[in-house]
PDB file of C-alpha atoms in Angstrom:
ATOM      1  CA  LYS A1285     -45.199 335.287 256.955  1.00  0.00           C
ATOM      2  CA  ALA A1286     -45.784 332.420 259.320  1.00  0.00           C
ATOM      3  CA  GLY A1287     -47.201 329.292 257.754  1.00  0.00           C
ATOM      4  CA  VAL A1288     -50.261 327.286 258.669  1.00  0.00           C
ATOM      5  CA  THR A1289     -50.070 325.953 262.208  1.00  0.00           C
ATOM      6  CA  GLN A1290     -51.922 322.999 263.644  1.00  0.00           C
ATOM      7  CA  THR A1291     -52.292 321.902 267.238  1.00  0.00           C
ATOM      8  CA  PRO A1292     -51.776 319.487 268.716  1.00  0.00           C
ATOM      9  CA  ARG A1293     -49.298 317.640 266.518  1.00  0.00           C
ATOM     10  CA  TYR A1294     -50.030 314.257 268.050  1.00  0.00           C
ATOM     11  CA  LEU A1295     -53.005 312.798 269.849  1.00  0.00           C
ATOM     12  CA  ILE A1296     -53.891 309.427 271.290  1.00  0.00           C
ATOM     13  CA  LYS A1297     -57.529 308.741 272.067  1.00  0.00           C
ATOM     14  CA  THR A1298     -59.667 305.707 272.766  1.00  0.00           C
ATOM     15  CA  ARG A1299     -62.755 304.560 270.919  1.00  0.00           C
ATOM     16  CA  GLY A1300     -65.892 306.470 271.809  1.00  0.00           C
ATOM     17  CA  GLN A1301     -64.087 309.627 272.866  1.00  0.00           C
ATOM     18  CA  GLN A1302     -64.230 312.893 270.993  1.00  0.00           C
ATOM     19  CA  VAL A1303     -61.404 315.097 269.792  1.00  0.00           C
ATOM     20  CA  THR A1304     -60.946 318.704 268.690  1.00  0.00           C
ATOM     21  CA  LEU A1305     -58.161 319.778 266.359  1.00  0.00           C
ATOM     22  CA  SER A1306     -57.142 323.358 265.729  1.00  0.00           C
ATOM     23  CA  CYS A1307     -55.802 325.153 262.679  1.00  0.00           C
ATOM     24  CA  SER A1308     -54.492 328.712 262.349  1.00  0.00           C
ATOM     25  CA  PRO A1309     -54.252 329.865 258.733  1.00  0.00           C
ATOM     26  CA  ILE A1310     -51.645 332.066 257.150  1.00  0.00           C
ATOM     27  CA  SER A1311     -52.224 335.664 258.141  1.00  0.00           C
ATOM     28  CA  GLY A1312     -54.736 337.248 255.780  1.00  0.00           C
ATOM     29  CA  HIS A1313     -56.089 333.948 254.496  1.00  0.00           C
ATOM     30  CA  ARG A1314     -59.796 333.503 254.997  1.00  0.00           C
ATOM     31  CA  SER A1315     -60.439 330.027 253.647  1.00  0.00           C
ATOM     32  CA  VAL A1316     -59.551 326.875 255.562  1.00  0.00           C
ATOM     33  CA  SER A1317     -59.955 323.347 254.201  1.00  0.00           C
ATOM     34  CA  TRP A1318     -59.515 320.096 256.106  1.00  0.00           C
ATOM     35  CA  TYR A1319     -58.294 316.755 254.767  1.00  0.00           C
ATOM     36  CA  GLN A1320     -57.886 313.273 256.163  1.00  0.00           C
ATOM     37  CA  GLN A1321     -54.903 311.205 255.073  1.00  0.00           C
ATOM     38  CA  THR A1322     -54.779 307.448 255.593  1.00  0.00           C
ATOM     39  CA  PRO A1323     -52.646 304.753 253.947  1.00  0.00           C
ATOM     40  CA  GLY A1324     -55.723 303.048 252.528  1.00  0.00           C
ATOM     41  CA  GLN A1325     -57.816 305.983 251.307  1.00  0.00           C
ATOM     42  CA  GLY A1326     -55.129 308.557 250.660  1.00  0.00           C
ATOM     43  CA  LEU A1327     -55.958 312.242 250.950  1.00  0.00           C
ATOM     44  CA  GLN A1328     -59.654 312.969 251.226  1.00  0.00           C
ATOM     45  CA  PHE A1329     -61.401 316.300 251.530  1.00  0.00           C
ATOM     46  CA  LEU A1330     -63.436 316.813 254.703  1.00  0.00           C
ATOM     47  CA  PHE A1331     -64.814 320.362 254.481  1.00  0.00           C
ATOM     48  CA  GLU A1332     -63.999 323.975 253.803  1.00  0.00           C
ATOM     49  CA  TYR A1333     -64.811 327.126 255.716  1.00  0.00           C
ATOM     50  CA  PHE A1334     -64.789 330.664 254.460  1.00  0.00           C
ATOM     51  CA  SER A1335     -65.942 333.668 256.460  1.00  0.00           C
ATOM     52  CA  GLU A1336     -67.194 331.377 259.243  1.00  0.00           C
ATOM     53  CA  THR A1337     -69.453 329.442 256.846  1.00  0.00           C
ATOM     54  CA  GLN A1338     -69.043 325.881 255.683  1.00  0.00           C
ATOM     55  CA  ARG A1339     -69.140 326.041 251.928  1.00  0.00           C
ATOM     56  CA  ASN A1340     -68.263 322.560 250.864  1.00  0.00           C
ATOM     57  CA  LYS A1341     -68.322 319.153 252.536  1.00  0.00           C
ATOM     58  CA  GLY A1342     -66.797 315.836 251.608  1.00  0.00           C
ATOM     59  CA  ASN A1343     -68.294 312.399 251.988  1.00  0.00           C
ATOM     60  CA  PHE A1344     -67.778 311.854 255.705  1.00  0.00           C
ATOM     61  CA  PRO A1345     -70.284 310.964 258.433  1.00  0.00           C
ATOM     62  CA  GLY A1346     -71.847 313.590 260.645  1.00  0.00           C
ATOM     63  CA  ARG A1347     -69.415 312.680 263.425  1.00  0.00           C
ATOM     64  CA  PHE A1348     -66.981 314.944 261.623  1.00  0.00           C
ATOM     65  CA  SER A1349     -67.766 318.606 262.076  1.00  0.00           C
ATOM     66  CA  GLY A1350     -65.986 321.905 262.088  1.00  0.00           C
ATOM     67  CA  ARG A1351     -66.260 325.591 262.589  1.00  0.00           C
ATOM     68  CA  GLN A1352     -64.404 328.777 261.818  1.00  0.00           C
ATOM     69  CA  PHE A1353     -63.978 331.803 263.994  1.00  0.00           C
ATOM     70  CA  SER A1354     -63.990 335.477 263.064  1.00  0.00           C
ATOM     71  CA  ASN A1355     -60.170 335.517 263.038  1.00  0.00           C
ATOM     72  CA  SER A1356     -60.262 332.675 260.432  1.00  0.00           C
ATOM     73  CA  ARG A1357     -58.910 330.091 262.850  1.00  0.00           C
ATOM     74  CA  SER A1358     -60.702 326.794 262.431  1.00  0.00           C
ATOM     75  CA  GLU A1359     -61.402 323.749 264.512  1.00  0.00           C
ATOM     76  CA  MET A1360     -62.588 320.324 263.534  1.00  0.00           C
ATOM     77  CA  ASN A1361     -64.255 317.917 265.877  1.00  0.00           C
ATOM     78  CA  VAL A1362     -64.684 314.181 265.646  1.00  0.00           C
ATOM     79  CA  SER A1363     -67.171 312.623 268.027  1.00  0.00           C
ATOM     80  CA  THR A1364     -67.544 308.982 269.021  1.00  0.00           C
ATOM     81  CA  LEU A1365     -64.127 308.054 267.692  1.00  0.00           C
ATOM     82  CA  GLU A1366     -63.660 304.816 265.785  1.00  0.00           C
ATOM     83  CA  LEU A1367     -60.453 302.903 265.104  1.00  0.00           C
ATOM     84  CA  GLY A1368     -60.743 303.886 261.448  1.00  0.00           C
ATOM     85  CA  ASP A1369     -60.474 307.555 262.352  1.00  0.00           C
ATOM     86  CA  SER A1370     -56.759 307.074 263.005  1.00  0.00           C
ATOM     87  CA  ALA A1371     -55.150 309.317 260.418  1.00  0.00           C
ATOM     88  CA  LEU A1372     -53.131 312.405 259.698  1.00  0.00           C
ATOM     89  CA  TYR A1373     -55.475 315.383 259.621  1.00  0.00           C
ATOM     90  CA  LEU A1374     -54.244 318.235 257.475  1.00  0.00           C
ATOM     91  CA  CYS A1375     -55.570 321.700 257.200  1.00  0.00           C
ATOM     92  CA  ALA A1376     -54.839 324.111 254.391  1.00  0.00           C
ATOM     93  CA  SER A1377     -55.454 327.798 253.980  1.00  0.00           C
ATOM     94  CA  ARG A1378     -55.801 329.979 250.909  1.00  0.00           C
ATOM     95  CA  GLY A1379     -56.387 333.628 250.204  1.00  0.00           C
ATOM     96  CA  SER A1380     -59.615 335.287 249.296  1.00  0.00           C
ATOM     97  CA  PRO A1381     -61.343 333.096 246.743  1.00  0.00           C
ATOM     98  CA  ALA A1382     -63.358 334.700 243.991  1.00  0.00           C
ATOM     99  CA  SER A1383     -60.986 337.642 244.136  1.00  0.00           C
ATOM    100  CA  GLY A1384     -60.210 337.197 240.469  1.00  0.00           C
ATOM    101  CA  ASN A1385     -56.689 336.214 241.378  1.00  0.00           C
ATOM    102  CA  PRO A1386     -55.922 332.552 240.530  1.00  0.00           C
ATOM    103  CA  SER A1387     -53.083 332.533 243.029  1.00  0.00           C
ATOM    104  CA  ALA A1388     -55.671 332.981 245.765  1.00  0.00           C
ATOM    105  CA  GLU A1389     -56.826 329.484 244.850  1.00  0.00           C
ATOM    106  CA  THR A1390     -53.577 327.897 246.002  1.00  0.00           C
ATOM    107  CA  GLN A1391     -53.850 325.921 249.212  1.00  0.00           C
ATOM    108  CA  TYR A1392     -50.965 325.926 251.692  1.00  0.00           C
ATOM    109  CA  PHE A1393     -50.843 323.069 254.128  1.00  0.00           C
ATOM    110  CA  GLY A1394     -49.950 322.816 257.776  1.00  0.00           C
ATOM    111  CA  PRO A1395     -47.839 320.028 259.309  1.00  0.00           C
ATOM    112  CA  GLY A1396     -50.896 318.023 260.321  1.00  0.00           C
ATOM    113  CA  THR A1397     -52.211 316.417 263.483  1.00  0.00           C
ATOM    114  CA  ARG A1398     -51.502 312.715 263.817  1.00  0.00           C
ATOM    115  CA  LEU A1399     -54.472 311.051 265.581  1.00  0.00           C
ATOM    116  CA  LEU A1400     -54.238 307.520 266.896  1.00  0.00           C
ATOM    117  CA  VAL A1401     -57.424 305.873 268.136  1.00  0.00           C
ATOM    118  CA  LEU A1402     -56.956 302.838 270.373  1.00  0.00           C
TER     119      LEU A1402
ATOM    120  CA  ALA B 304     -66.534 313.151 238.945  1.00  0.00           C
ATOM    121  CA  GLN B 305     -63.021 314.478 239.085  1.00  0.00           C
ATOM    122  CA  SER B 306     -60.276 311.916 239.472  1.00  0.00           C
ATOM    123  CA  VAL B 307     -56.503 311.930 239.463  1.00  0.00           C
ATOM    124  CA  THR B 308     -54.326 308.964 238.594  1.00  0.00           C
ATOM    125  CA  GLN B 309     -50.700 308.574 239.479  1.00  0.00           C
ATOM    126  CA  PRO B 310     -49.829 305.272 237.827  1.00  0.00           C
ATOM    127  CA  ASP B 311     -46.565 304.707 239.675  1.00  0.00           C
ATOM    128  CA  ILE B 312     -46.917 303.908 243.374  1.00  0.00           C
ATOM    129  CA  HIS B 313     -43.177 303.649 243.943  1.00  0.00           C
ATOM    130  CA  ILE B 314     -40.218 304.784 241.853  1.00  0.00           C
ATOM    131  CA  THR B 315     -36.528 304.279 242.560  1.00  0.00           C
ATOM    132  CA  VAL B 316     -33.880 306.335 240.787  1.00  0.00           C
ATOM    133  CA  SER B 317     -30.186 306.865 241.299  1.00  0.00           C
ATOM    134  CA  GLU B 318     -28.867 310.139 242.602  1.00  0.00           C
ATOM    135  CA  GLY B 319     -28.076 312.418 239.686  1.00  0.00           C
ATOM    136  CA  ALA B 320     -30.471 310.648 237.328  1.00  0.00           C
ATOM    137  CA  SER B 321     -33.455 312.343 235.734  1.00  0.00           C
ATOM    138  CA  LEU B 322     -36.950 311.912 237.056  1.00  0.00           C
ATOM    139  CA  GLU B 323     -40.456 311.972 235.626  1.00  0.00           C
ATOM    140  CA  LEU B 324     -43.554 311.370 237.726  1.00  0.00           C
ATOM    141  CA  ARG B 325     -46.780 310.841 235.839  1.00  0.00           C
ATOM    142  CA  CYS B 326     -50.151 312.372 236.562  1.00  0.00           C
ATOM    143  CA  ASN B 327     -53.373 312.016 234.572  1.00  0.00           C
ATOM    144  CA  TYR B 328     -56.657 313.606 235.463  1.00  0.00           C
ATOM    145  CA  SER B 329     -60.271 313.176 234.481  1.00  0.00           C
ATOM    146  CA  TYR B 330     -62.247 316.377 234.483  1.00  0.00           C
ATOM    147  CA  GLY B 331     -64.770 318.163 232.327  1.00  0.00           C
ATOM    148  CA  ALA B 332     -62.588 321.170 231.722  1.00  0.00           C
ATOM    149  CA  THR B 333     -59.035 322.172 232.441  1.00  0.00           C
ATOM    150  CA  PRO B 334     -58.774 322.330 236.223  1.00  0.00           C
ATOM    151  CA  TYR B 335     -56.227 324.053 238.364  1.00  0.00           C
ATOM    152  CA  LEU B 336     -53.283 321.648 238.654  1.00  0.00           C
ATOM    153  CA  PHE B 337     -50.842 321.248 241.514  1.00  0.00           C
ATOM    154  CA  TRP B 338     -47.926 319.124 242.634  1.00  0.00           C
ATOM    155  CA  TYR B 339     -47.178 318.747 246.337  1.00  0.00           C
ATOM    156  CA  VAL B 340     -44.389 316.907 248.135  1.00  0.00           C
ATOM    157  CA  GLN B 341     -44.605 315.262 251.538  1.00  0.00           C
ATOM    158  CA  SER B 342     -41.666 314.143 253.645  1.00  0.00           C
ATOM    159  CA  PRO B 343     -42.296 311.474 256.283  1.00  0.00           C
ATOM    160  CA  GLY B 344     -44.411 312.765 259.147  1.00  0.00           C
ATOM    161  CA  GLN B 345     -44.809 316.181 257.539  1.00  0.00           C
ATOM    162  CA  GLY B 346     -47.492 318.177 255.813  1.00  0.00           C
ATOM    163  CA  LEU B 347     -47.675 318.932 252.109  1.00  0.00           C
ATOM    164  CA  GLN B 348     -45.362 321.443 250.503  1.00  0.00           C
ATOM    165  CA  LEU B 349     -46.375 323.081 247.232  1.00  0.00           C
ATOM    166  CA  LEU B 350     -43.899 322.391 244.434  1.00  0.00           C
ATOM    167  CA  LEU B 351     -45.666 324.121 241.559  1.00  0.00           C
ATOM    168  CA  LYS B 352     -49.034 324.958 240.063  1.00  0.00           C
ATOM    169  CA  TYR B 353     -50.655 325.529 236.702  1.00  0.00           C
ATOM    170  CA  PHE B 354     -53.498 327.928 236.142  1.00  0.00           C
ATOM    171  CA  SER B 355     -53.161 329.086 232.547  1.00  0.00           C
ATOM    172  CA  GLY B 356     -50.685 330.276 229.996  1.00  0.00           C
ATOM    173  CA  ASP B 357     -47.335 328.641 229.361  1.00  0.00           C
ATOM    174  CA  THR B 358     -47.808 324.896 229.642  1.00  0.00           C
ATOM    175  CA  LEU B 359     -44.333 324.352 231.093  1.00  0.00           C
ATOM    176  CA  VAL B 360     -44.235 325.614 234.660  1.00  0.00           C
ATOM    177  CA  GLN B 361     -41.247 325.935 236.929  1.00  0.00           C
ATOM    178  CA  GLY B 362     -41.373 325.207 240.615  1.00  0.00           C
ATOM    179  CA  ILE B 363     -39.180 325.081 243.643  1.00  0.00           C
ATOM    180  CA  LYS B 364     -36.215 322.742 244.190  1.00  0.00           C
ATOM    181  CA  GLY B 365     -35.523 322.513 240.447  1.00  0.00           C
ATOM    182  CA  PHE B 366     -38.805 320.801 239.548  1.00  0.00           C
ATOM    183  CA  GLU B 367     -40.883 321.558 236.479  1.00  0.00           C
ATOM    184  CA  ALA B 368     -44.135 320.202 235.103  1.00  0.00           C
ATOM    185  CA  GLU B 369     -45.726 320.185 231.686  1.00  0.00           C
ATOM    186  CA  PHE B 370     -49.456 320.447 231.105  1.00  0.00           C
ATOM    187  CA  LYS B 371     -50.681 318.541 228.058  1.00  0.00           C
ATOM    188  CA  ARG B 372     -54.355 319.169 227.405  1.00  0.00           C
ATOM    189  CA  SER B 373     -54.644 316.484 224.708  1.00  0.00           C
ATOM    190  CA  GLN B 374     -53.396 313.845 227.126  1.00  0.00           C
ATOM    191  CA  SER B 375     -55.025 315.241 230.288  1.00  0.00           C
ATOM    192  CA  SER B 376     -51.623 314.991 231.901  1.00  0.00           C
ATOM    193  CA  PHE B 377     -49.473 317.098 234.176  1.00  0.00           C
ATOM    194  CA  ASN B 378     -46.184 315.232 234.577  1.00  0.00           C
ATOM    195  CA  LEU B 379     -43.514 316.349 237.006  1.00  0.00           C
ATOM    196  CA  ARG B 380     -39.858 316.320 236.001  1.00  0.00           C
ATOM    197  CA  LYS B 381     -36.444 317.019 237.423  1.00  0.00           C
ATOM    198  CA  PRO B 382     -33.237 316.749 235.383  1.00  0.00           C
ATOM    199  CA  SER B 383     -31.024 315.526 238.228  1.00  0.00           C
ATOM    200  CA  VAL B 384     -32.335 314.241 241.540  1.00  0.00           C
ATOM    201  CA  HIS B 385     -30.680 314.689 244.908  1.00  0.00           C
ATOM    202  CA  TRP B 386     -30.912 312.360 247.904  1.00  0.00           C
ATOM    203  CA  SER B 387     -33.028 315.014 249.641  1.00  0.00           C
ATOM    204  CA  ASP B 388     -35.741 314.558 246.995  1.00  0.00           C
ATOM    205  CA  ALA B 389     -36.746 311.233 248.541  1.00  0.00           C
ATOM    206  CA  ALA B 390     -40.359 311.794 249.591  1.00  0.00           C
ATOM    207  CA  GLU B 391     -43.915 311.190 248.471  1.00  0.00           C
ATOM    208  CA  TYR B 392     -45.294 313.280 245.641  1.00  0.00           C
ATOM    209  CA  PHE B 393     -48.935 314.115 245.098  1.00  0.00           C
ATOM    210  CA  CYS B 394     -50.668 315.509 242.060  1.00  0.00           C
ATOM    211  CA  ALA B 395     -53.915 317.395 242.740  1.00  0.00           C
ATOM    212  CA  VAL B 396     -56.663 319.152 240.803  1.00  0.00           C
ATOM    213  CA  GLY B 397     -58.976 321.948 241.833  1.00  0.00           C
ATOM    214  CA  ASP B 398     -62.220 323.123 240.277  1.00  0.00           C
ATOM    215  CA  ARG B 399     -61.715 326.164 238.087  1.00  0.00           C
ATOM    216  CA  ILE B 400     -65.380 327.150 238.109  1.00  0.00           C
ATOM    217  CA  GLN B 401     -66.415 326.646 241.719  1.00  0.00           C
ATOM    218  CA  GLY B 402     -63.038 327.453 243.203  1.00  0.00           C
ATOM    219  CA  ALA B 403     -60.263 325.225 244.405  1.00  0.00           C
ATOM    220  CA  GLN B 404     -61.410 324.874 247.996  1.00  0.00           C
ATOM    221  CA  LYS B 405     -61.672 321.125 247.478  1.00  0.00           C
ATOM    222  CA  LEU B 406     -58.609 319.462 246.019  1.00  0.00           C
ATOM    223  CA  VAL B 407     -58.787 315.971 244.581  1.00  0.00           C
ATOM    224  CA  PHE B 408     -55.509 314.117 245.015  1.00  0.00           C
ATOM    225  CA  GLY B 409     -53.863 311.207 243.317  1.00  0.00           C
ATOM    226  CA  GLN B 410     -52.722 308.268 245.413  1.00  0.00           C
ATOM    227  CA  GLY B 411     -49.177 309.541 245.476  1.00  0.00           C
ATOM    228  CA  THR B 412     -45.833 308.313 244.180  1.00  0.00           C
ATOM    229  CA  ARG B 413     -43.164 307.386 246.675  1.00  0.00           C
ATOM    230  CA  LEU B 414     -39.700 308.293 245.435  1.00  0.00           C
ATOM    231  CA  THR B 415     -36.620 306.439 246.665  1.00  0.00           C
ATOM    232  CA  ILE B 416     -33.135 307.639 245.756  1.00  0.00           C
ATOM    233  CA  ASN B 417     -30.259 305.194 245.417  1.00  0.00           C
ATOM    234  CA  PRO B 418     -26.867 306.652 246.379  1.00  0.00           C
TER     235      PRO B 418
END
């Protein structure tokens, strides 16, 4: 099975621009979570999508948004970029939660998208 | 609120020596527990996980971890490290009741291997 894929791998943007990152989950996985990783704050949860619905959201401003498509692929968007948005953005997929199978709760991560805001 | 503490920011060990990375969590009940490893510029790779049952769990690359409920700990161990184990290691917890869609991570422990 192919793993989680993320595109693009690297991005350079300037302040005020917006950016869209894409994540394709492992085949058959229906839940996608997004995380931001920075040296100062570490790994922080952004949001999670399951069956095209956002089910959980972390403590990030409204500039950070996302969506999920019917094929479980997900995108996240950051508008009005700030210097502090420079980070590695990771997405993770897992199986069908609430299936009664604890292994479905395991998140598998993609390689990440490295965003640099100048 | 859930929290995870990895007390050691940076550890250096010699190749062939044993390794133990510490992880303590604060949570109302026993959460799902995970260890991930991250090589420079890469994503996170799952090493092992604990859901229930035997408190000593085996993972990939020769790693194991022991869950100790009384100490709220989930320490990672390896009997003999290899140079390729140099990386950053993250302990994470997930909510057992609401589902593990949101993982809470420790700050990570960077492992350096001396030849």
